[in-house]
mmCIF file of N, CA and C and ligand atoms in Angstrom:
data_model
loop_
_atom_site.group_PDB
_atom_site.id
_atom_site.type_symbol
_atom_site.label_atom_id
_atom_site.label_comp_id
_atom_site.label_asym_id
_atom_site.label_seq_id
_atom_site.Cartn_x
_atom_site.Cartn_y
_atom_site.Cartn_z
ATOM 1 N N MET A 1 20.885 59.375 45.221
ATOM 2 C CA MET A 1 20.517 59.652 43.824
ATOM 3 C C MET A 1 21.483 58.818 42.846
ATOM 4 N N THR A 2 22.849 58.825 43.226
ATOM 5 C CA THR A 2 23.787 57.988 42.409
ATOM 6 C C THR A 2 23.371 56.562 42.497
ATOM 7 N N ARG A 3 23.012 56.176 43.815
ATOM 8 C CA ARG A 3 22.718 54.745 43.884
ATOM 9 C C ARG A 3 21.457 54.349 43.032
ATOM 10 N N LEU A 4 20.542 55.235 43.048
ATOM 11 C CA LEU A 4 19.267 54.987 42.262
ATOM 12 C C LEU A 4 19.721 54.842 40.745
ATOM 13 N N LEU A 5 20.650 55.712 40.300
ATOM 14 C CA LEU A 5 21.021 55.751 38.915
ATOM 15 C C LEU A 5 21.708 54.445 38.572
ATOM 16 N N ILE A 6 22.594 53.936 39.501
ATOM 17 C CA ILE A 6 23.313 52.730 39.281
ATOM 18 C C ILE A 6 22.353 51.536 39.182
ATOM 19 N N ALA A 7 21.359 51.576 40.045
ATOM 20 C CA ALA A 7 20.312 50.549 40.092
ATOM 21 C C ALA A 7 19.625 50.549 38.725
ATOM 22 N N LEU A 8 19.357 51.659 38.276
ATOM 23 C CA LEU A 8 18.513 51.850 37.049
ATOM 24 C C LEU A 8 19.406 51.350 35.865
ATOM 25 N N ILE A 9 20.642 51.692 35.855
ATOM 26 C CA ILE A 9 21.554 51.251 34.777
ATOM 27 C C ILE A 9 21.721 49.735 34.777
ATOM 28 N N ALA A 10 21.819 49.213 35.950
ATOM 29 C CA ALA A 10 21.926 47.720 36.090
ATOM 30 C C ALA A 10 20.656 46.958 35.608
ATOM 31 N N LEU A 11 19.570 47.619 35.880
ATOM 32 C CA LEU A 11 18.232 47.089 35.483
ATOM 33 C C LEU A 11 18.164 47.054 33.924
ATOM 34 N N LEU A 12 18.588 48.167 33.364
ATOM 35 C CA LEU A 12 18.515 48.320 31.919
ATOM 36 C C LEU A 12 19.489 47.319 31.217
ATOM 37 N N SER A 13 20.630 47.055 31.863
ATOM 38 C CA SER A 13 21.589 46.083 31.264
ATOM 39 C C SER A 13 21.082 44.722 31.301
ATOM 40 N N ILE A 14 20.367 44.404 32.338
ATOM 41 C CA ILE A 14 19.753 43.067 32.502
ATOM 42 C C ILE A 14 18.682 42.827 31.371
ATOM 43 N N ASN A 15 17.877 43.917 31.107
ATOM 44 C CA ASN A 15 16.997 43.918 30.007
ATOM 45 C C ASN A 15 17.596 43.668 28.695
ATOM 46 N N THR A 16 18.658 44.308 28.504
ATOM 47 C CA THR A 16 19.438 44.212 27.238
ATOM 48 C C THR A 16 19.882 42.805 27.032
ATOM 49 N N VAL A 17 20.338 42.118 28.111
ATOM 50 C CA VAL A 17 20.832 40.737 27.949
ATOM 51 C C VAL A 17 19.658 39.846 27.698
ATOM 52 N N ALA A 18 18.605 40.057 28.462
ATOM 53 C CA ALA A 18 17.418 39.166 28.403
ATOM 54 C C ALA A 18 16.768 39.186 26.960
ATOM 55 N N PHE A 19 16.723 40.338 26.450
ATOM 56 C CA PHE A 19 16.129 40.469 25.128
ATOM 57 C C PHE A 19 17.127 40.684 24.037
ATOM 58 N N GLY A 20 18.341 40.200 24.215
ATOM 59 C CA GLY A 20 19.389 40.457 23.264
ATOM 60 C C GLY A 20 19.200 39.540 22.072
ATOM 61 N N HIS A 21 18.426 38.528 22.037
ATOM 62 C CA HIS A 21 18.268 37.599 20.857
ATOM 63 C C HIS A 21 17.342 38.317 19.863
ATOM 64 N N SER A 22 17.211 37.687 18.797
ATOM 65 C CA SER A 22 16.509 38.160 17.588
ATOM 66 C C SER A 22 14.989 38.344 17.924
ATOM 67 N N LYS A 23 14.328 39.327 17.321
ATOM 68 C CA LYS A 23 12.883 39.429 17.430
ATOM 69 C C LYS A 23 12.321 39.980 16.073
ATOM 70 N N MET A 24 11.086 39.773 15.955
ATOM 71 C CA MET A 24 10.429 40.185 14.703
ATOM 72 C C MET A 24 10.524 41.738 14.687
ATOM 73 N N SER A 25 11.021 42.339 13.656
ATOM 74 C CA SER A 25 11.049 43.813 13.619
ATOM 75 C C SER A 25 9.982 44.390 12.736
ATOM 76 N N GLY A 26 9.317 43.527 11.988
ATOM 77 C CA GLY A 26 8.203 44.120 11.193
ATOM 78 C C GLY A 26 7.551 42.961 10.247
ATOM 79 N N SER A 27 6.456 43.400 9.770
ATOM 80 C CA SER A 27 5.761 42.420 8.793
ATOM 81 C C SER A 27 5.005 43.276 7.870
ATOM 82 N N THR A 28 4.706 42.691 6.736
ATOM 83 C CA THR A 28 3.797 43.289 5.704
ATOM 84 C C THR A 28 2.772 42.204 5.314
ATOM 85 N N PRO A 29 1.434 42.482 5.608
ATOM 86 C CA PRO A 29 0.893 43.607 6.273
ATOM 87 C C PRO A 29 1.394 43.626 7.833
ATOM 88 N N GLU A 30 1.286 44.783 8.325
ATOM 89 C CA GLU A 30 1.621 44.971 9.749
ATOM 90 C C GLU A 30 0.592 44.290 10.630
ATOM 91 N N ASP A 31 0.942 43.950 11.852
ATOM 92 C CA ASP A 31 -0.025 43.359 12.832
ATOM 93 C C ASP A 31 -1.165 44.393 13.034
ATOM 94 N N GLY A 32 -2.369 44.008 12.876
ATOM 95 C CA GLY A 32 -3.477 44.921 13.069
ATOM 96 C C GLY A 32 -4.002 45.596 11.815
ATOM 97 N N ALA A 33 -3.307 45.355 10.653
ATOM 98 C CA ALA A 33 -3.612 46.077 9.428
ATOM 99 C C ALA A 33 -4.863 45.540 8.725
ATOM 100 N N THR A 34 -5.493 46.351 7.917
ATOM 101 C CA THR A 34 -6.610 45.837 7.104
ATOM 102 C C THR A 34 -6.190 46.044 5.617
ATOM 103 N N VAL A 35 -6.237 45.051 4.871
ATOM 104 C CA VAL A 35 -5.801 45.067 3.424
ATOM 105 C C VAL A 35 -6.922 44.623 2.530
ATOM 106 N N GLU A 36 -6.707 44.904 1.188
ATOM 107 C CA GLU A 36 -7.796 44.543 0.211
ATOM 108 C C GLU A 36 -7.729 43.007 -0.078
ATOM 109 N N ALA A 37 -8.820 42.457 -0.505
ATOM 110 C CA ALA A 37 -8.879 41.128 -0.907
ATOM 111 C C ALA A 37 -7.879 40.779 -2.069
ATOM 112 N N GLY A 38 -7.384 39.556 -2.037
ATOM 113 C CA GLY A 38 -6.393 39.142 -2.929
ATOM 114 C C GLY A 38 -5.023 39.069 -2.398
ATOM 115 N N LEU A 39 -4.909 39.470 -1.167
ATOM 116 C CA LEU A 39 -3.533 39.399 -0.556
ATOM 117 C C LEU A 39 -3.087 37.884 -0.655
ATOM 118 N N ALA A 40 -1.824 37.681 -1.115
ATOM 119 C CA ALA A 40 -1.301 36.325 -1.310
ATOM 120 C C ALA A 40 0.030 36.081 -0.728
ATOM 121 N N ALA A 41 0.500 36.990 0.148
ATOM 122 C CA ALA A 41 1.838 36.836 0.759
ATOM 123 C C ALA A 41 1.832 37.658 2.032
ATOM 124 N N VAL A 42 2.538 37.182 3.019
ATOM 125 C CA VAL A 42 2.878 37.973 4.175
ATOM 126 C C VAL A 42 4.423 37.909 4.239
ATOM 127 N N SER A 43 5.114 39.027 4.491
ATOM 128 C CA SER A 43 6.535 39.022 4.634
ATOM 129 C C SER A 43 6.875 39.317 6.020
ATOM 130 N N LEU A 44 7.813 38.661 6.629
ATOM 131 C CA LEU A 44 8.258 38.846 8.028
ATOM 132 C C LEU A 44 9.699 39.251 7.998
ATOM 133 N N THR A 45 9.986 40.301 8.901
ATOM 134 C CA THR A 45 11.379 40.826 8.931
ATOM 135 C C THR A 45 11.853 40.703 10.377
ATOM 136 N N PHE A 46 13.089 40.140 10.539
ATOM 137 C CA PHE A 46 13.623 40.055 11.879
ATOM 138 C C PHE A 46 14.791 40.892 12.099
ATOM 139 N N ASP A 47 15.106 41.352 13.326
ATOM 140 C CA ASP A 47 16.258 42.275 13.501
ATOM 141 C C ASP A 47 17.590 41.461 13.411
ATOM 142 N N ARG A 48 17.532 40.141 13.624
ATOM 143 C CA ARG A 48 18.707 39.296 13.374
ATOM 144 C C ARG A 48 18.197 38.015 12.685
ATOM 145 N N LYS A 49 19.100 37.311 12.060
ATOM 146 C CA LYS A 49 18.779 36.054 11.395
ATOM 147 C C LYS A 49 18.128 35.062 12.234
ATOM 148 N N VAL A 50 17.076 34.441 11.712
ATOM 149 C CA VAL A 50 16.446 33.289 12.407
ATOM 150 C C VAL A 50 16.093 32.174 11.378
ATOM 151 N N ARG A 51 15.966 30.971 11.890
ATOM 152 C CA ARG A 51 15.540 29.875 11.032
ATOM 153 C C ARG A 51 14.103 29.538 11.366
ATOM 154 N N LEU A 52 13.195 29.783 10.472
ATOM 155 C CA LEU A 52 11.774 29.515 10.704
ATOM 156 C C LEU A 52 11.482 28.041 10.746
ATOM 157 N N THR A 53 10.822 27.549 11.776
ATOM 158 C CA THR A 53 10.530 26.152 11.868
ATOM 159 C C THR A 53 9.159 25.862 11.523
ATOM 160 N N ARG A 54 8.259 26.793 11.694
ATOM 161 C CA ARG A 54 6.810 26.553 11.486
ATOM 162 C C ARG A 54 6.049 27.856 11.183
ATOM 163 N N VAL A 55 5.205 27.874 10.165
ATOM 164 C CA VAL A 55 4.356 28.966 9.916
ATOM 165 C C VAL A 55 2.989 28.502 9.629
ATOM 166 N N MET A 56 1.948 29.001 10.411
ATOM 167 C CA MET A 56 0.588 28.588 10.266
ATOM 168 C C MET A 56 -0.260 29.776 9.894
ATOM 169 N N LEU A 57 -1.060 29.688 8.967
ATOM 170 C CA LEU A 57 -2.032 30.796 8.578
ATOM 171 C C LEU A 57 -3.373 30.234 8.879
ATOM 172 N N ALA A 58 -4.184 30.975 9.523
ATOM 173 C CA ALA A 58 -5.540 30.544 9.892
ATOM 174 C C ALA A 58 -6.531 31.671 9.715
ATOM 175 N N ALA A 59 -7.705 31.341 9.330
ATOM 176 C CA ALA A 59 -8.880 32.188 9.139
ATOM 177 C C ALA A 59 -9.676 32.142 10.440
ATOM 178 N N ALA A 60 -10.050 33.288 10.984
ATOM 179 C CA ALA A 60 -10.893 33.263 12.163
ATOM 180 C C ALA A 60 -12.338 32.956 11.791
ATOM 181 N N PRO A 61 -13.152 32.543 12.790
ATOM 182 C CA PRO A 61 -14.531 32.354 12.515
ATOM 183 C C PRO A 61 -15.177 33.584 11.872
ATOM 184 N N ALA A 62 -16.109 33.398 10.935
ATOM 185 C CA ALA A 62 -16.643 34.485 10.215
ATOM 186 C C ALA A 62 -17.195 35.732 11.011
ATOM 187 N N GLU A 63 -17.704 35.407 12.181
ATOM 188 C CA GLU A 63 -18.395 36.574 12.945
ATOM 189 C C GLU A 63 -17.250 37.372 13.754
ATOM 190 N N MET A 64 -16.002 36.923 13.747
ATOM 191 C CA MET A 64 -15.164 37.688 14.567
ATOM 192 C C MET A 64 -14.452 38.855 13.845
ATOM 193 N N THR A 65 -14.319 39.938 14.632
ATOM 194 C CA THR A 65 -13.666 41.169 14.109
ATOM 195 C C THR A 65 -12.189 41.076 14.319
ATOM 196 N N LEU A 66 -11.382 41.849 13.705
ATOM 197 C CA LEU A 66 -9.986 41.890 13.854
ATOM 198 C C LEU A 66 -9.614 42.130 15.332
ATOM 199 N N ALA A 67 -10.312 43.155 15.898
ATOM 200 C CA ALA A 67 -10.088 43.494 17.275
ATOM 201 C C ALA A 67 -10.305 42.263 18.230
ATOM 202 N N ALA A 68 -11.381 41.615 17.952
ATOM 203 C CA ALA A 68 -11.689 40.411 18.768
ATOM 204 C C ALA A 68 -10.518 39.310 18.632
ATOM 205 N N VAL A 69 -10.179 39.145 17.415
ATOM 206 C CA VAL A 69 -9.115 38.104 17.207
ATOM 207 C C VAL A 69 -7.760 38.539 17.856
ATOM 208 N N MET A 70 -7.462 39.840 17.834
ATOM 209 C CA MET A 70 -6.261 40.312 18.460
ATOM 210 C C MET A 70 -6.235 40.212 19.924
ATOM 211 N N SER A 71 -7.436 40.265 20.529
ATOM 212 C CA SER A 71 -7.455 40.273 22.050
ATOM 213 C C SER A 71 -7.844 39.004 22.654
ATOM 214 N N ASP A 72 -8.646 38.144 21.839
ATOM 215 C CA ASP A 72 -9.263 36.954 22.425
ATOM 216 C C ASP A 72 -8.617 35.637 21.864
ATOM 217 N N VAL A 73 -7.603 35.200 22.654
ATOM 218 C CA VAL A 73 -6.735 34.078 22.194
ATOM 219 C C VAL A 73 -7.669 32.745 22.095
ATOM 220 N N GLU A 74 -8.549 32.532 23.118
ATOM 221 C CA GLU A 74 -9.322 31.355 23.219
ATOM 222 C C GLU A 74 -10.278 31.202 21.995
ATOM 223 N N ALA A 75 -10.797 32.295 21.531
ATOM 224 C CA ALA A 75 -11.748 32.196 20.445
ATOM 225 C C ALA A 75 -11.137 31.657 19.130
ATOM 226 N N LEU A 76 -9.841 31.593 19.143
ATOM 227 C CA LEU A 76 -9.213 31.105 17.863
ATOM 228 C C LEU A 76 -9.213 29.622 17.682
ATOM 229 N N GLU A 77 -9.857 28.874 18.569
ATOM 230 C CA GLU A 77 -9.934 27.416 18.541
ATOM 231 C C GLU A 77 -10.663 26.944 17.268
ATOM 232 N N ASN A 78 -11.611 27.774 16.869
ATOM 233 C CA ASN A 78 -12.445 27.410 15.723
ATOM 234 C C ASN A 78 -11.894 27.859 14.378
ATOM 235 N N GLN A 79 -10.548 28.293 14.443
ATOM 236 C CA GLN A 79 -9.973 28.785 13.186
ATOM 237 C C GLN A 79 -9.808 27.696 12.090
ATOM 238 N N ALA A 80 -9.775 28.100 10.865
ATOM 239 C CA ALA A 80 -9.587 27.143 9.811
ATOM 240 C C ALA A 80 -8.195 27.326 9.264
ATOM 241 N N GLU A 81 -7.349 26.386 9.328
ATOM 242 C CA GLU A 81 -5.982 26.515 8.779
ATOM 243 C C GLU A 81 -6.019 26.594 7.334
ATOM 244 N N ILE A 82 -5.153 27.508 6.790
ATOM 245 C CA ILE A 82 -5.070 27.702 5.344
ATOM 246 C C ILE A 82 -3.606 27.265 4.944
ATOM 247 N N GLY A 83 -3.597 26.542 3.818
ATOM 248 C CA GLY A 83 -2.252 25.993 3.324
ATOM 249 C C GLY A 83 -1.358 27.098 2.909
ATOM 250 N N VAL A 84 -0.109 26.871 3.391
ATOM 251 C CA VAL A 84 0.997 27.843 2.910
ATOM 252 C C VAL A 84 1.636 27.179 1.722
ATOM 253 N N LEU A 85 1.784 28.002 0.655
ATOM 254 C CA LEU A 85 2.360 27.416 -0.583
ATOM 255 C C LEU A 85 3.905 27.419 -0.631
ATOM 256 N N SER A 86 4.497 28.391 -0.042
ATOM 257 C CA SER A 86 5.961 28.526 -0.030
ATOM 258 C C SER A 86 6.620 27.597 0.892
ATOM 259 N N GLU A 87 7.799 27.083 0.628
ATOM 260 C CA GLU A 87 8.585 26.344 1.567
ATOM 261 C C GLU A 87 9.339 27.314 2.440
ATOM 262 N N LEU A 88 9.536 26.924 3.706
ATOM 263 C CA LEU A 88 10.267 27.807 4.576
ATOM 264 C C LEU A 88 11.776 27.768 4.188
ATOM 265 N N PRO A 89 12.468 28.909 4.411
ATOM 266 C CA PRO A 89 13.836 28.929 3.983
ATOM 267 C C PRO A 89 14.625 27.864 4.819
ATOM 268 N N LYS A 90 15.589 27.249 4.253
ATOM 269 C CA LYS A 90 16.297 26.182 4.902
ATOM 270 C C LYS A 90 17.281 26.732 5.969
ATOM 271 N N GLY A 91 17.813 27.851 5.721
ATOM 272 C CA GLY A 91 18.872 28.445 6.638
ATOM 273 C C GLY A 91 18.338 29.612 7.476
ATOM 274 N N PHE A 92 19.267 30.408 7.943
ATOM 275 C CA PHE A 92 18.894 31.595 8.742
ATOM 276 C C PHE A 92 18.667 32.738 7.793
ATOM 277 N N VAL A 93 17.638 33.451 8.036
ATOM 278 C CA VAL A 93 17.326 34.596 7.203
ATOM 279 C C VAL A 93 16.799 35.807 8.040
ATOM 280 N N GLU A 94 16.941 37.018 7.542
ATOM 281 C CA GLU A 94 16.432 38.166 8.272
ATOM 282 C C GLU A 94 15.013 38.462 7.696
ATOM 283 N N GLU A 95 14.731 38.025 6.599
ATOM 284 C CA GLU A 95 13.451 38.339 5.992
ATOM 285 C C GLU A 95 12.941 37.193 5.201
ATOM 286 N N THR A 96 11.631 36.920 5.236
ATOM 287 C CA THR A 96 11.043 35.817 4.397
ATOM 288 C C THR A 96 9.713 36.210 3.987
ATOM 289 N N GLU A 97 9.263 35.567 2.856
ATOM 290 C CA GLU A 97 7.907 35.803 2.453
ATOM 291 C C GLU A 97 7.167 34.520 2.418
ATOM 292 N N ILE A 98 5.969 34.556 3.004
ATOM 293 C CA ILE A 98 5.020 33.404 3.186
ATOM 294 C C ILE A 98 4.000 33.536 2.068
ATOM 295 N N ASP A 99 3.971 32.604 1.103
ATOM 296 C CA ASP A 99 2.938 32.726 0.105
ATOM 297 C C ASP A 99 1.803 31.770 0.233
ATOM 298 N N PHE A 100 0.595 32.147 -0.121
ATOM 299 C CA PHE A 100 -0.608 31.303 -0.038
ATOM 300 C C PHE A 100 -1.573 31.793 -1.195
ATOM 301 N N ASP A 101 -2.662 31.058 -1.450
ATOM 302 C CA ASP A 101 -3.613 31.422 -2.416
ATOM 303 C C ASP A 101 -4.311 32.768 -1.973
ATOM 304 N N PRO A 102 -4.717 33.525 -2.970
ATOM 305 C CA PRO A 102 -5.239 34.949 -2.637
ATOM 306 C C PRO A 102 -6.373 34.711 -1.601
ATOM 307 N N LEU A 103 -6.393 35.598 -0.546
ATOM 308 C CA LEU A 103 -7.340 35.428 0.537
ATOM 309 C C LEU A 103 -8.602 36.186 0.233
ATOM 310 N N ILE A 104 -9.754 35.494 0.641
ATOM 311 C CA ILE A 104 -11.032 36.186 0.516
ATOM 312 C C ILE A 104 -11.293 36.997 1.770
ATOM 313 N N PRO A 105 -12.230 37.975 1.729
ATOM 314 C CA PRO A 105 -12.434 38.807 2.972
ATOM 315 C C PRO A 105 -12.558 37.958 4.225
ATOM 316 N N GLY A 106 -11.973 38.483 5.337
ATOM 317 C CA GLY A 106 -12.064 37.795 6.562
ATOM 318 C C GLY A 106 -11.015 38.287 7.441
ATOM 319 N N VAL A 107 -10.872 37.660 8.597
ATOM 320 C CA VAL A 107 -9.844 38.044 9.580
ATOM 321 C C VAL A 107 -8.864 36.862 9.685
ATOM 322 N N TYR A 108 -7.579 37.143 9.664
ATOM 323 C CA TYR A 108 -6.586 36.088 9.631
ATOM 324 C C TYR A 108 -5.481 36.214 10.654
ATOM 325 N N LYS A 109 -4.877 35.127 10.961
ATOM 326 C CA LYS A 109 -3.770 35.155 11.937
ATOM 327 C C LYS A 109 -2.648 34.291 11.426
ATOM 328 N N LEU A 110 -1.494 34.907 11.259
ATOM 329 C CA LEU A 110 -0.340 34.081 10.922
ATOM 330 C C LEU A 110 0.526 33.895 12.116
ATOM 331 N N HIS A 111 0.798 32.698 12.442
ATOM 332 C CA HIS A 111 1.595 32.367 13.684
ATOM 333 C C HIS A 111 2.898 31.724 13.202
ATOM 334 N N TRP A 112 4.022 32.244 13.692
ATOM 335 C CA TRP A 112 5.310 31.747 13.273
ATOM 336 C C TRP A 112 6.134 31.246 14.405
ATOM 337 N N ILE A 113 6.933 30.255 14.172
ATOM 338 C CA ILE A 113 7.903 29.774 15.241
ATOM 339 C C ILE A 113 9.234 29.719 14.571
ATOM 340 N N ALA A 114 10.234 30.208 15.286
ATOM 341 C CA ALA A 114 11.551 30.279 14.662
ATOM 342 C C ALA A 114 12.656 30.030 15.682
ATOM 343 N N VAL A 115 13.829 29.624 15.239
ATOM 344 C CA VAL A 115 15.001 29.494 16.199
ATOM 345 C C VAL A 115 15.924 30.579 15.870
ATOM 346 N N ALA A 116 16.402 31.295 16.867
ATOM 347 C CA ALA A 116 17.412 32.399 16.681
ATOM 348 C C ALA A 116 18.802 31.738 16.641
ATOM 349 N N GLN A 117 19.759 32.528 16.187
ATOM 350 C CA GLN A 117 21.080 31.893 16.107
ATOM 351 C C GLN A 117 21.702 31.615 17.501
ATOM 352 N N ASP A 118 21.164 32.162 18.536
ATOM 353 C CA ASP A 118 21.625 31.913 19.878
ATOM 354 C C ASP A 118 20.915 30.606 20.443
ATOM 355 N N GLY A 119 20.070 29.941 19.577
ATOM 356 C CA GLY A 119 19.471 28.768 19.986
ATOM 357 C C GLY A 119 18.020 28.911 20.577
ATOM 358 N N HIS A 120 17.665 30.152 20.971
ATOM 359 C CA HIS A 120 16.410 30.418 21.538
ATOM 360 C C HIS A 120 15.208 30.180 20.529
ATOM 361 N N THR A 121 14.146 29.566 20.996
ATOM 362 C CA THR A 121 13.010 29.469 20.188
ATOM 363 C C THR A 121 12.169 30.701 20.460
ATOM 364 N N MET A 122 11.647 31.278 19.311
ATOM 365 C CA MET A 122 10.852 32.445 19.416
ATOM 366 C C MET A 122 9.525 32.121 18.669
ATOM 367 N N GLU A 123 8.470 32.927 19.016
ATOM 368 C CA GLU A 123 7.319 32.789 18.181
ATOM 369 C C GLU A 123 6.574 34.096 18.259
ATOM 370 N N GLY A 124 5.659 34.268 17.278
ATOM 371 C CA GLY A 124 4.924 35.541 17.279
ATOM 372 C C GLY A 124 3.734 35.321 16.252
ATOM 373 N N LYS A 125 2.896 36.374 16.344
ATOM 374 C CA LYS A 125 1.672 36.316 15.456
ATOM 375 C C LYS A 125 1.506 37.648 14.715
ATOM 376 N N VAL A 126 0.934 37.560 13.531
ATOM 377 C CA VAL A 126 0.531 38.757 12.793
ATOM 378 C C VAL A 126 -0.954 38.620 12.567
ATOM 379 N N HIS A 127 -1.732 39.516 12.903
ATOM 380 C CA HIS A 127 -3.213 39.510 12.782
ATOM 381 C C HIS A 127 -3.517 40.479 11.758
ATOM 382 N N PHE A 128 -4.324 40.147 10.789
ATOM 383 C CA PHE A 128 -4.815 41.123 9.845
ATOM 384 C C PHE A 128 -6.217 40.832 9.273
ATOM 385 N N ALA A 129 -6.821 41.884 8.716
ATOM 386 C CA ALA A 129 -8.085 41.759 8.115
ATOM 387 C C ALA A 129 -7.985 41.901 6.706
ATOM 388 N N VAL A 130 -8.767 41.166 5.896
ATOM 389 C CA VAL A 130 -8.880 41.321 4.395
ATOM 390 C C VAL A 130 -10.249 41.803 4.134
ATOM 391 N N GLU A 131 -10.471 42.915 3.394
ATOM 392 C CA GLU A 131 -11.820 43.365 3.129
ATOM 393 C C GLU A 131 -11.981 43.349 1.636
ATOM 394 N N SER A 132 -13.263 43.331 1.225
ATOM 395 C CA SER A 132 -13.578 43.334 -0.183
ATOM 396 C C SER A 132 -13.157 44.602 -0.830
ATOM 397 N N ALA A 133 -12.837 44.540 -2.060
ATOM 398 C CA ALA A 133 -12.297 45.693 -2.845
ATOM 399 C C ALA A 133 -13.324 46.776 -3.033
ATOM 400 N N ASP A 134 -14.647 46.430 -3.031
ATOM 401 C CA ASP A 134 -15.588 47.377 -3.354
ATOM 402 C C ASP A 134 -16.094 48.250 -2.164
HETATM 403 CU CU1 CU B 1 17.920 34.676 22.523
#
């Protein structure tokens, strides 16, 4: 029993080291959220400072649902990239806002790439749906 406990603690420690670098702790809208038309910014929050190197916003093909976009990576080949208006922060930040022209109804994916302060490159995606206000 003690041996099992030690093995378990060792395993947990390894995980702590492996995932010790920064990660995204949240976004607005959240991944999987549905928001009203007119959304013009996505904010990203990280648990430790990162330097964003690339942010891409893309609209999914019109026939795709949010659930399909979240689960089917291949289908995003036909996505239309949308211009991001804001410049990425030059230094390391814990939070940033990505601005763009107000979005029309549709399903979108925001893909970000960042470097953590420990030098690791990280990336992630936020998927969300924009629906018409009526
Ligand atoms: Cu790291």
